[in-house]
Structures are given as C-alpha cells and as structure tokens.
Coordinates of C-alpha atoms and ligand atoms in Angstrom, one line a residue:
X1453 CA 78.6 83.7 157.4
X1454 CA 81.1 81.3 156.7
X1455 CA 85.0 81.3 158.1
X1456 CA 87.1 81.2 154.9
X1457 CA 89.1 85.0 154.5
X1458 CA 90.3 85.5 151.3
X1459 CA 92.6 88.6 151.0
X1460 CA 93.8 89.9 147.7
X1461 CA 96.9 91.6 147.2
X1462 CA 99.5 92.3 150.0
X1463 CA 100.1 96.2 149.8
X1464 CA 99.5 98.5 151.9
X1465 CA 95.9 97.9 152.8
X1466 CA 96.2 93.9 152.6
X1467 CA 98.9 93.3 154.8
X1468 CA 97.3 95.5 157.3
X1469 CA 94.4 93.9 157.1
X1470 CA 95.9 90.3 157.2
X1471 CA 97.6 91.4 160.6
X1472 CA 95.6 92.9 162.0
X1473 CA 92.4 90.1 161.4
X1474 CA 94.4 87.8 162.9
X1475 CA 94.7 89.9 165.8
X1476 CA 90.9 89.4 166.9
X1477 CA 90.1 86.4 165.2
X1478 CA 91.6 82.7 165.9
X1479 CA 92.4 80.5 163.6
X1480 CA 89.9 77.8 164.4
X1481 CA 87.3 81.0 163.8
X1482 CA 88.0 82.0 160.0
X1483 CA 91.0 81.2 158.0
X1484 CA 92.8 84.1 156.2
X1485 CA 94.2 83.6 152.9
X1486 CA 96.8 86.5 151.4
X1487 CA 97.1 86.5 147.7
X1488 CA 99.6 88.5 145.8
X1489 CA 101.3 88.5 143.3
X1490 CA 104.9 88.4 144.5
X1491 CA 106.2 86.7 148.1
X1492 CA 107.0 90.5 149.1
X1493 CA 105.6 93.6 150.2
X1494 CA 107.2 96.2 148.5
X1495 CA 107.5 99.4 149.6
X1496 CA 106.1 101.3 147.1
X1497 CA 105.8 104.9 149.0
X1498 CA 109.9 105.1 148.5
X1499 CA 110.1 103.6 144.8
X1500 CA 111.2 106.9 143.3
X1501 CA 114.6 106.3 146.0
X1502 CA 115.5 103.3 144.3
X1503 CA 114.5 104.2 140.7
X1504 CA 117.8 106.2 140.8
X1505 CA 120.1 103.8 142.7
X1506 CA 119.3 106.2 146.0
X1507 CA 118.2 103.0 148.0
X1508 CA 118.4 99.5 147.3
X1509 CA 115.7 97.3 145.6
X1510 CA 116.3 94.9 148.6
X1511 CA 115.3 97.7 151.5
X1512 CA 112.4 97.9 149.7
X1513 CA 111.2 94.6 150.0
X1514 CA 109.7 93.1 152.7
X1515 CA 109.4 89.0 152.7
X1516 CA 106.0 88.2 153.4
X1517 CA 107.1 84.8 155.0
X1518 CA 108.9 86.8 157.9
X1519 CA 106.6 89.2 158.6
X1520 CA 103.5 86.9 158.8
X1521 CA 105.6 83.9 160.5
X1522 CA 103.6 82.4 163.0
X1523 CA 100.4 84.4 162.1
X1524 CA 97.9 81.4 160.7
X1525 CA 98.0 83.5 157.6
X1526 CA 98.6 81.0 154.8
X1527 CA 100.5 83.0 151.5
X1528 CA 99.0 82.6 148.4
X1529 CA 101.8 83.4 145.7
X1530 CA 99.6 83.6 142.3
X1531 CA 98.6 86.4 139.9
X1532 CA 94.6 87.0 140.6
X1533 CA 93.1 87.3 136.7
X1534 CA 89.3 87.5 137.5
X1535 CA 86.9 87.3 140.2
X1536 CA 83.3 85.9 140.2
X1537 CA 81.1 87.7 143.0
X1538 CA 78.6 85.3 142.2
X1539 CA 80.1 82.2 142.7
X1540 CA 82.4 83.7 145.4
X1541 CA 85.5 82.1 143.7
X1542 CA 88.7 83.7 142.6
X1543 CA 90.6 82.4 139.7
X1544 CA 94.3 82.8 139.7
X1545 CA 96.6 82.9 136.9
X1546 CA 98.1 79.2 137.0
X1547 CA 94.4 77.8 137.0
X1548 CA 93.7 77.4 140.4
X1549 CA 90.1 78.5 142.0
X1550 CA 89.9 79.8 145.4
X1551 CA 86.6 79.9 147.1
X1552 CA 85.8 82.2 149.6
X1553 CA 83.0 83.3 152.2
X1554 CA 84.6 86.9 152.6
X1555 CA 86.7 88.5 150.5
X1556 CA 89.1 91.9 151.1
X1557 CA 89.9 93.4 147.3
X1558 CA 93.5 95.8 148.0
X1559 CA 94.6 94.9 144.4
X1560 CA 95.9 98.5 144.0
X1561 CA 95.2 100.8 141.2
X1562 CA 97.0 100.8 137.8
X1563 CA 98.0 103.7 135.6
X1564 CA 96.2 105.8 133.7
X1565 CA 97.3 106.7 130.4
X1566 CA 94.1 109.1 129.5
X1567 CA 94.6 107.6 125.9
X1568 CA 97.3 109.6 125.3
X1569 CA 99.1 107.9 121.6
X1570 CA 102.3 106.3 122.3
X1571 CA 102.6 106.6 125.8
X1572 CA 101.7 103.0 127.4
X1573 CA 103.5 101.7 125.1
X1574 CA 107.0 104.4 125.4
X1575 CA 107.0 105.7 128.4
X1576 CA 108.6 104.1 131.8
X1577 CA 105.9 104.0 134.9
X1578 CA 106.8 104.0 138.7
X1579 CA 104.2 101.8 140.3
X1580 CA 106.5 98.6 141.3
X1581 CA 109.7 97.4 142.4
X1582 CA 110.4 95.9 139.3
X1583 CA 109.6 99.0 136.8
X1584 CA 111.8 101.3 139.5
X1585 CA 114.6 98.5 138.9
X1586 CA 114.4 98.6 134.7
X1587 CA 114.2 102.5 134.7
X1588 CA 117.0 102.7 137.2
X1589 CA 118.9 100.4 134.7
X1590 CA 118.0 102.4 131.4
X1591 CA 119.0 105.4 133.6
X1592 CA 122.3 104.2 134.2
X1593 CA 122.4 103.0 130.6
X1594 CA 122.0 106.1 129.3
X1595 CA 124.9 108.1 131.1
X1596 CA 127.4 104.4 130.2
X1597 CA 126.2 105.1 126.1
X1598 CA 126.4 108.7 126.5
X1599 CA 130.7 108.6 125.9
X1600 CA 129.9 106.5 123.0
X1601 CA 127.3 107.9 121.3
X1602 CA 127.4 111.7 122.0
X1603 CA 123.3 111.9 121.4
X1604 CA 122.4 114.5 123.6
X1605 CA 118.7 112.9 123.8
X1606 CA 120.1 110.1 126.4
X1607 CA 120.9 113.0 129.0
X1608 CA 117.2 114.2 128.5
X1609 CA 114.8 113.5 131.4
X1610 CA 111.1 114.4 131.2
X1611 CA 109.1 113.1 134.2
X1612 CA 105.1 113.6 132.5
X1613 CA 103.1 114.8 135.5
X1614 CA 104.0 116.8 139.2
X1615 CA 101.5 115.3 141.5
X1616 CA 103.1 113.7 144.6
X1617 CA 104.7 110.8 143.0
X1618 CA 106.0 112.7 139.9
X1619 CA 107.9 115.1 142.2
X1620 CA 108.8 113.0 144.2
X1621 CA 110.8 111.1 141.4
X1622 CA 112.2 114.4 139.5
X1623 CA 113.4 115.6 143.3
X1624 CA 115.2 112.3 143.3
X1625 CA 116.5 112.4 139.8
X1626 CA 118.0 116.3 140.5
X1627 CA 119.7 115.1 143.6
X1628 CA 120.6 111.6 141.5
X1629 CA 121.7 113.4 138.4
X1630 CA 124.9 115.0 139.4
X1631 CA 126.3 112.3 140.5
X1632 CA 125.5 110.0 137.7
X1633 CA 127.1 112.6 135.0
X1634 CA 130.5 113.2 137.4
X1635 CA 130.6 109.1 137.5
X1636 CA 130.6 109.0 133.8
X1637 CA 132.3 112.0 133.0
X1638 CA 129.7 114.1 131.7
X1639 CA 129.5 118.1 132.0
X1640 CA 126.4 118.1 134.0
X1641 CA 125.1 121.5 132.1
X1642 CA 124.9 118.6 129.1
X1643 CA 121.9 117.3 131.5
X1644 CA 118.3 118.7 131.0
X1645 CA 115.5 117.6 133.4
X1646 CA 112.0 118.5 132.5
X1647 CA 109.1 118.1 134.7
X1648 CA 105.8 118.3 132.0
X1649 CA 102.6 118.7 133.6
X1650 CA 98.6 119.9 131.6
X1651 CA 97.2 121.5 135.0
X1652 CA 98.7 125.1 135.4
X1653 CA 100.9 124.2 138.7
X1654 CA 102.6 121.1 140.3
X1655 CA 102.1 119.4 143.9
X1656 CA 97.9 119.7 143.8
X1657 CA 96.5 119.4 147.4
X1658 CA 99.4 121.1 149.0
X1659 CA 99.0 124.8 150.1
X1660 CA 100.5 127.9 147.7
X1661 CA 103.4 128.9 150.2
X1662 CA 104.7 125.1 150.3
X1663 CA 104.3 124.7 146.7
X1664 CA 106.2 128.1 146.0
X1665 CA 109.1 126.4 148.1
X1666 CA 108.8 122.9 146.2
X1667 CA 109.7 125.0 143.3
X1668 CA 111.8 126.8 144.1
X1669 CA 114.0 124.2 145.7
X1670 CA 114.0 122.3 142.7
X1671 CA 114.3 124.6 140.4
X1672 CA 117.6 125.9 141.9
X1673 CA 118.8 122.2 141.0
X1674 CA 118.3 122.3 137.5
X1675 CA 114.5 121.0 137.1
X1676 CA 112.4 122.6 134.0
X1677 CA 109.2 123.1 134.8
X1678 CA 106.6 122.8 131.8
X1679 CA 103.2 123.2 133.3
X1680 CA 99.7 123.8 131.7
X1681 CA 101.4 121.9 128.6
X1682 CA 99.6 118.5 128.2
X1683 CA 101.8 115.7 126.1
X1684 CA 100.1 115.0 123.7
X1685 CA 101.8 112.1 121.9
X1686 CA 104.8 109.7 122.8
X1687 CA 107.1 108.3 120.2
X1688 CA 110.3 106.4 120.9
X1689 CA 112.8 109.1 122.4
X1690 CA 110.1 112.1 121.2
X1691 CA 107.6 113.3 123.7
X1692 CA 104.9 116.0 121.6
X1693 CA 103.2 118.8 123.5
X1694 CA 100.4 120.7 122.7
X1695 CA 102.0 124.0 122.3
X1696 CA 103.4 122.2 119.0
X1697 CA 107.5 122.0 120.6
X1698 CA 108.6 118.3 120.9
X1699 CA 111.5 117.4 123.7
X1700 CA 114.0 114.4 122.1
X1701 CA 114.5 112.3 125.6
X1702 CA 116.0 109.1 125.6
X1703 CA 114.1 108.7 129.3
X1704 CA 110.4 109.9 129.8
X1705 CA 108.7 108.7 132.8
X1706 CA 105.1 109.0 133.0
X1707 CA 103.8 109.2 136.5
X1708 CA 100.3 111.7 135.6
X1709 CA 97.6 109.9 136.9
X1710 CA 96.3 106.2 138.3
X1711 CA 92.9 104.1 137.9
X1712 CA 91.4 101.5 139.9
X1713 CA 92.7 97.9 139.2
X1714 CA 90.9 96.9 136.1
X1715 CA 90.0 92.8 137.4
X1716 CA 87.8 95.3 140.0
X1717 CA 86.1 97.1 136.9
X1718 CA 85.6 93.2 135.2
X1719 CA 84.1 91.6 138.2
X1720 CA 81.4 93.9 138.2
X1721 CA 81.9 95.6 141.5
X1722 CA 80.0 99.4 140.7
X1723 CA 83.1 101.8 140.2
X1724 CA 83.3 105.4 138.5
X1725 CA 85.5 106.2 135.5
X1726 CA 88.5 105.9 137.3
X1727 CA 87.6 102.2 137.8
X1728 CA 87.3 103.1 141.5
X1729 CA 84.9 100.8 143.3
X1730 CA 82.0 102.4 145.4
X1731 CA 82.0 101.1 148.9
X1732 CA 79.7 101.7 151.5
X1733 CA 80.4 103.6 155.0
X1734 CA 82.2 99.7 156.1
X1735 CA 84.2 99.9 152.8
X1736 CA 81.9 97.4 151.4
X1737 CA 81.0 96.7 147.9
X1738 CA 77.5 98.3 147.5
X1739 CA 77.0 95.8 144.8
X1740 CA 78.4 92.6 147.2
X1741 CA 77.7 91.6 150.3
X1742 CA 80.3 90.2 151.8
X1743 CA 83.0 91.9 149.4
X1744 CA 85.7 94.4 151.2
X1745 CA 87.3 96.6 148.9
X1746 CA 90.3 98.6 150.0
X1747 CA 93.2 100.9 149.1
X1748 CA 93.9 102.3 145.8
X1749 CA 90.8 100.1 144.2
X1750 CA 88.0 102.3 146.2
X1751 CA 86.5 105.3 146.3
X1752 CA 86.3 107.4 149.7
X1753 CA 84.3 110.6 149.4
X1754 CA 85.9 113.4 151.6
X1755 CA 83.3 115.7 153.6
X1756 CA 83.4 118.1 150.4
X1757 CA 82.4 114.7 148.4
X1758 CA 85.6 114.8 146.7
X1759 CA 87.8 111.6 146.2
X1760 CA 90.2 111.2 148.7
X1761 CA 93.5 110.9 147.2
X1762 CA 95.3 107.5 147.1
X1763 CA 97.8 107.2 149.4
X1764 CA 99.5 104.4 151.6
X1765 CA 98.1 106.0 155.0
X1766 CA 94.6 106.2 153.4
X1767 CA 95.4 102.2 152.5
X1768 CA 96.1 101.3 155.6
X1769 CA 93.8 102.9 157.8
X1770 CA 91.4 101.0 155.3
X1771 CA 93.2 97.5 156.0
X1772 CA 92.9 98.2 160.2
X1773 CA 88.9 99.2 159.7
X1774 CA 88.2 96.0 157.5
X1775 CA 89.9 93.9 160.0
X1776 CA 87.0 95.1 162.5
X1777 CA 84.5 94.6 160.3
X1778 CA 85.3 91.1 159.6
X1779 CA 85.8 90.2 162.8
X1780 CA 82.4 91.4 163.5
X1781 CA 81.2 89.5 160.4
X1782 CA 82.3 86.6 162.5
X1783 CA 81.7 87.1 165.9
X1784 CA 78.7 89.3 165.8
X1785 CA 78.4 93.1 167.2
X1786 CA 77.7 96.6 165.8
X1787 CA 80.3 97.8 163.0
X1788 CA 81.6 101.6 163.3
X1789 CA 81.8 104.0 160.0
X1790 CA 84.9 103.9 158.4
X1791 CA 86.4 107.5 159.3
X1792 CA 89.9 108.5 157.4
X1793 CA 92.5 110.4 159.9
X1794 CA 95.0 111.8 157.4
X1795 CA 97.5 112.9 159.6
X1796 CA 99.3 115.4 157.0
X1797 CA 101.3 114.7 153.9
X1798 CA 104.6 115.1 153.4
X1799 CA 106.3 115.2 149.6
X1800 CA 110.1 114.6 149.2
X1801 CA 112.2 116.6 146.7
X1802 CA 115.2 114.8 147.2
X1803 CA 117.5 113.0 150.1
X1804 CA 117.5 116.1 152.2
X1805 CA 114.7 118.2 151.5
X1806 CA 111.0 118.0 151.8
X1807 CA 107.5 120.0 152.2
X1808 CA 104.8 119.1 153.7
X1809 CA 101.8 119.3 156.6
X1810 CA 101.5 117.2 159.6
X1811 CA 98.5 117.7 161.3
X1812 CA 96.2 120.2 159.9
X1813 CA 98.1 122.7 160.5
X1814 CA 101.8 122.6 160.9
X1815 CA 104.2 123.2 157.9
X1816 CA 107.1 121.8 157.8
X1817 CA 110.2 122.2 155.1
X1818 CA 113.5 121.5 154.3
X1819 CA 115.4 118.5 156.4
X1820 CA 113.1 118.9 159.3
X1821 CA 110.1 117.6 156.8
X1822 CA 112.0 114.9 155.4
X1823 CA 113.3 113.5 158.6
X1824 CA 109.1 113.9 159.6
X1825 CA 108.8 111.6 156.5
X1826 CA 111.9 109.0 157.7
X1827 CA 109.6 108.7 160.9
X1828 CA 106.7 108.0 159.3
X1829 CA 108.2 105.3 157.2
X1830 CA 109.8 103.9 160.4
X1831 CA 106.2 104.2 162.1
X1832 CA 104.6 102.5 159.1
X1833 CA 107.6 99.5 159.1
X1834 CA 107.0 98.9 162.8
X1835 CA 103.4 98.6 162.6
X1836 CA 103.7 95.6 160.5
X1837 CA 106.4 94.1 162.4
X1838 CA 109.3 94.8 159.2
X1839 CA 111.7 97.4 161.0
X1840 CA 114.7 94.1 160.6
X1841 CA 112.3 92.3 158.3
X1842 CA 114.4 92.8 155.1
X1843 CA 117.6 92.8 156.7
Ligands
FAD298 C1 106.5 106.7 143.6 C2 105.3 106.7 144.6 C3 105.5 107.4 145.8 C4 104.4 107.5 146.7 N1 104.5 108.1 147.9 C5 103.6 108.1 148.8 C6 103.8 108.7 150.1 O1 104.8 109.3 150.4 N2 102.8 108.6 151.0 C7 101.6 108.0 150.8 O2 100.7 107.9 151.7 N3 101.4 107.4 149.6 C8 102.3 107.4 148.6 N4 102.1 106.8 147.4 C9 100.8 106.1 147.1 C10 100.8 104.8 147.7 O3 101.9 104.0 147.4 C11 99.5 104.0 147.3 O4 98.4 104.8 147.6 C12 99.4 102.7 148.1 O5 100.5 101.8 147.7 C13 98.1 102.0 147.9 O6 98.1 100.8 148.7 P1 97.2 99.6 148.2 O7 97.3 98.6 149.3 O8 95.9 100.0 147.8 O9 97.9 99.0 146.9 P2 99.4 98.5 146.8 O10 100.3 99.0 147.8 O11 99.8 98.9 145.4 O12 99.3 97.0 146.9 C14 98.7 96.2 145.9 C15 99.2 94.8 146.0 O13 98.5 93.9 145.2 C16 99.4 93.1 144.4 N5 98.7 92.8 143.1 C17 98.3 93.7 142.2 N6 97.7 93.1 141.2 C18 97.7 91.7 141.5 C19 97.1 90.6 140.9 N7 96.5 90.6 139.8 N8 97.3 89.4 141.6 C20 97.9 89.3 142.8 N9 98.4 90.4 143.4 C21 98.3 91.6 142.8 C22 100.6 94.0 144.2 O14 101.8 93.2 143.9 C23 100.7 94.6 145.6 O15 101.4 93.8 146.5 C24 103.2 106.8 146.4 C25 103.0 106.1 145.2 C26 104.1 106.1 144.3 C27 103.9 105.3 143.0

C-alpha cells in the first residue's frame, strides 16, 4: 500500500479520523489530506439552537486551521464533485485532481425529499450552518413583516417530520417563539406551530413513557401535533396533507428524512435505496479495496439487521475505528471488527428540557437530560481539541 491519506469531508466522522490517524501514524509514514467543503467544522448536532437565534452561528463553528495546527494534516478547502475508484483520483470542484492510495468517504448524507411535489424546491432544510442561518433570517423576517402586512400565514410554523432532528427544532422554535412575537409586538395566541409527521407518533427509537413526556412538554407550549398525516404537496406558503386540509405557513421546514451523499451513489460504491454505502465489518467499501466509508454515507446493520440510525456518536466512533484500520494498512497487524457503543440518546425540546437514555437503561428528563446532553457536547468538543477553538 501506498502512503498518500485522502480524507473527504470534515464532519463528524472525518475530523475524528484525521486526528486521530495522525495519532499512530507519522508523517514521513502516510500523508493525510482533509477535504471539505468549508475551512470549519460545524457543529451540526446543535443547528436547530442557532436556527432560532438561541446560539450563535460562530459557537458553532469550529476553524479547522486551529484545531488541526501542528497536526501534519494538510486542509484541502474545495467542493468534492466526483470520485473515480478506479483511477483512485478525486476531482474537486475548481478542476483540481487529487490522487490517493487510501481514501476515508465521511461526505455526510443529504436530504431526502421521498419525491414529495414542491417540497425541495419550498421548503427550508436544517442540515448546515448556512441553511440554519437563512431560516433563522426568514424567521426573524417574518415576525419584522408581520406589523406591516397583517397576513396571519407569516406567524405559521410547520416543522414536516418528528424524528430527532425535527423535534429537536420545533422544541427550539416553542421556547424561541415567545420571545420573537413579545419583541415585535405580536399577541403570541396569533402564533400557530405545527409539527406534521405520516408515521402515527413522533421521536421513533425512543421508549413510550419518554415519548409521552416529549409530548406532553411540548404540547403545553403551544406545539400542534399532526401525525399519521403525510404532506403531500408543497407550494409557496401552502403545505397539502393527505387528509385533503392545507396549512397557509409563510415558514415550513422539512426535516422528515436523509439519504446517503449522492457523489457516493455516482462513484459506484454498492449502497441501498437510501444511497447508503455497504461496508464491510472494517467499514470498508465491499466494492473497493482500499476505500473507507464513514458516517452518515454508510450503512451499519444493528444485531436485529436494522440500520443504525445516523447520528454524530455513531460518526465518530466510525472516524476513531478507521483511524486503526489505516494505520494497520500501513504498518501491518490484525484489524478488529468495527463494533458501535451507543451510549444512549438524548433529544432536546428546548433550552431547559430534554428526554432521553444514557446507557441502556437510565432515563433521564427535564433539565437533568439536557444538562446530560451539554456534557456530551462538551465531551465531544474536547475530544477534538475545540473546547476554546471557536472562541
Ligand atoms: C438538527 C440536527 C440535530 C442533530 N442532533 C444530533 C444529536 O443530538 N446527536 C447525534 O448523535 N446526532 C445528531 N444529529 C445527526 C448528526 O449531526 C449526523 O449524524 C452527523 O453530522 C454525521 O456525521 P458525518 O461526519 O457523517 O457527516 P457531517 O457531520 O455532515 O460531515 C460531512 C462533512 O462533509 C462536508 N461535505 C459535504 N459534501 C461535501 C463535498 N461535496 N465536498 C467537500 N466537503 C463536503 C460537509 O461540509 C461536512 O463538513 C443531528 C442532525 C441534525 C441535522
């Protein structure tokens, strides 16, 4: 095996992996290349805070530069737009080709609209720091046109789906909303916040009793919960359900369901129809040697053979594993199976309240479960070295 690293995307999985790879491996044995789109990490686990002015954009983003100073890892800024397995070349947006020996796909997943008419194209998404920044703007647009325009439609919130991320954001948006129709004057009882959702209840994953709680919490602030409903249809401003009723919002946020990143479908890596791509038991592509394919863009089986689902601790655990394997790509040695330890999830519903499991077993609600969640962050930011990274 050759020396050259090439790591794609700097997320969750990919900066781990960067880090950690250059942990066991010097830099006269491989060089590691991080490609990504932006010169930041962003910290997408707390996007819904900042969607809503509840945390700034800058928290949230995490130079690269700093936290891989004096790390031999050389920063790639550049948009990837194809990859050839074949030739072992990626090609990046501004025309440049970089050739690699090994390669580490964490390009993230994308969303997934289920072909759903009109809503790509009309409804606001949640999956970077730049679309939390323009529907925090439009937010805040809404409740500065309201005194003008009197449309009731611009205080009309529909958040389209209630897995983790979706309630995260409408937990956010009921704590956010109050304040943003005092600041601009607005009877609050004017504000409608609808939560739409085609399986028959929210939070999937998470036990009854916790989910009875999520609810109920919420719904004392105001949330509407639509659920078995699919959308079926998005206009501009008109959201169609199947039951026939349409909701006028000025603001609908579609947060129902994600895919792996489609450059992973086109490179011919084998995925399933979520574009996931199939790895073996060392996260390897089973169509490509030599191919590491991480995070959001792969599919781990559970031990029911479900799908795991995608989350930042699944992504990094990924990013720490591959680092092993390629060192042992380099240096030689028997590679261990790649074994998930998902220690609990923990969904917010606001600033102050949370549910959630840590371990397998202990339940935890309320501010206790969302100060569990602060640590977790704070464990995550130390790990890769950010706790005054973006300060
Ligand atoms: C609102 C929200 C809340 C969430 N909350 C939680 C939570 O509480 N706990 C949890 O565990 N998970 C949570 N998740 C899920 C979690 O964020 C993802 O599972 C995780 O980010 C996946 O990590 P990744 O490294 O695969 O991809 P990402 O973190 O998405 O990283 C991908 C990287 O690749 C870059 N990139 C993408 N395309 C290109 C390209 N073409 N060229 C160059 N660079 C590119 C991106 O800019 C990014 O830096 C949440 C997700 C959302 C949206």
């Amino acid at each position: 095996m050759g020396n050259r690293i090439v790591i794609l995307g700097a997320g969750y999985a990919g900066l781990v992996c960067a880090l950690q790879t250059r942990k066991y491996l010097t830099a006269s044995e491989a060089s590691i290349t991080l490609v990504n789109k932006h010169n930041y990490h962003q910290l997408i686990t707390l996007l819904h805070e900042t969607a809503v002015g509840a945390r700034s954009d800058r928290s949230l983003r995490i130079p690269l530069d700093k936290v891989l100073a004096d790390k031999d890892v050389q920063i790639q800024k550049g948009t990837v737009v194809k990859i050839d397995p074949s030739a072992k070349q990626v090609a990046l947006e501004d025309g440049q080709t970089i050739s690699y020996d090994l390669l580490v796909v964490a390009l993230g997943s994308e969303t997934e609209y289920f072909g759903i008419p009109g809503l790509k194209e009309h409804a606001y998404t949640l999956k970077s720091l730049n679309q939390a920044r323009l529907l925090r703007a439009h937010v805040e647009s809404c409740f500065a046109r309201y005194p003008l325009e009197r449309r009731r439609e611009l205080l009309r919130f529909v958040v389209g789906g209630a897995g983790f991320s979706g309630i995260e954001l409408v937990g956010e948006f009921a704590d956010a909303l109050p304040r943003l129709a005092s600041e601009a004057g607005v009877p609050l009882e004017y504000v409608e916040l609808y939560n739409v959702e085609a399986a028959p209840g929210i939070l999937p994953g998470f036990d009854a009793d916790l989910v009875k709680t999520a609810e109920e919490s919420l719904k004392a602030r105001g949330v509407r919960f639509l659920t078995g409903v699919p959308i079926t249809q998005v206009e501009p401003g008109i959201v169609h359900l199947k039951t026939g009723d349409t909701i006028e919002a000025e603001t609908i946020v579609w947060t129902g369901g994600v895919r792996g990143n489609q450059i992973v479908v086109d490179a011919g890596f084998e995925t399933d129809a979520r574009g996931r791509a199939k790895v073996n038991a060392y996260l390897e592509s089973v169509n490509y040697e030599g191919v590491y394919i991480l995070g959001d863009c792969a599919l781990i089986l559970n031990e029911q053979g479900r799908p795991y689902p995608p989350t930042a601790q699944l992504a990094w655990q990924m990013g720490a594993a591959c680092a092993k394997y390629l060192y042992h790509d380099v240096r030689g040695g028997v590679k261990e199976e790649f074994r998930p330890n998902i220690a609990g999830a923990i969904a917010s519903l606001g600033r102050k309240d949370a549910i959630g499991k840590i371990g397998r077993s202990f339940k935890a609600t309320g501010k206790m479960a969302y100060l569990f969640k602060d640590a977790s962050q704070y464990r995550y930011l130390s790990k890769i070295g950010a706790v005054f990274a973006n300060r």
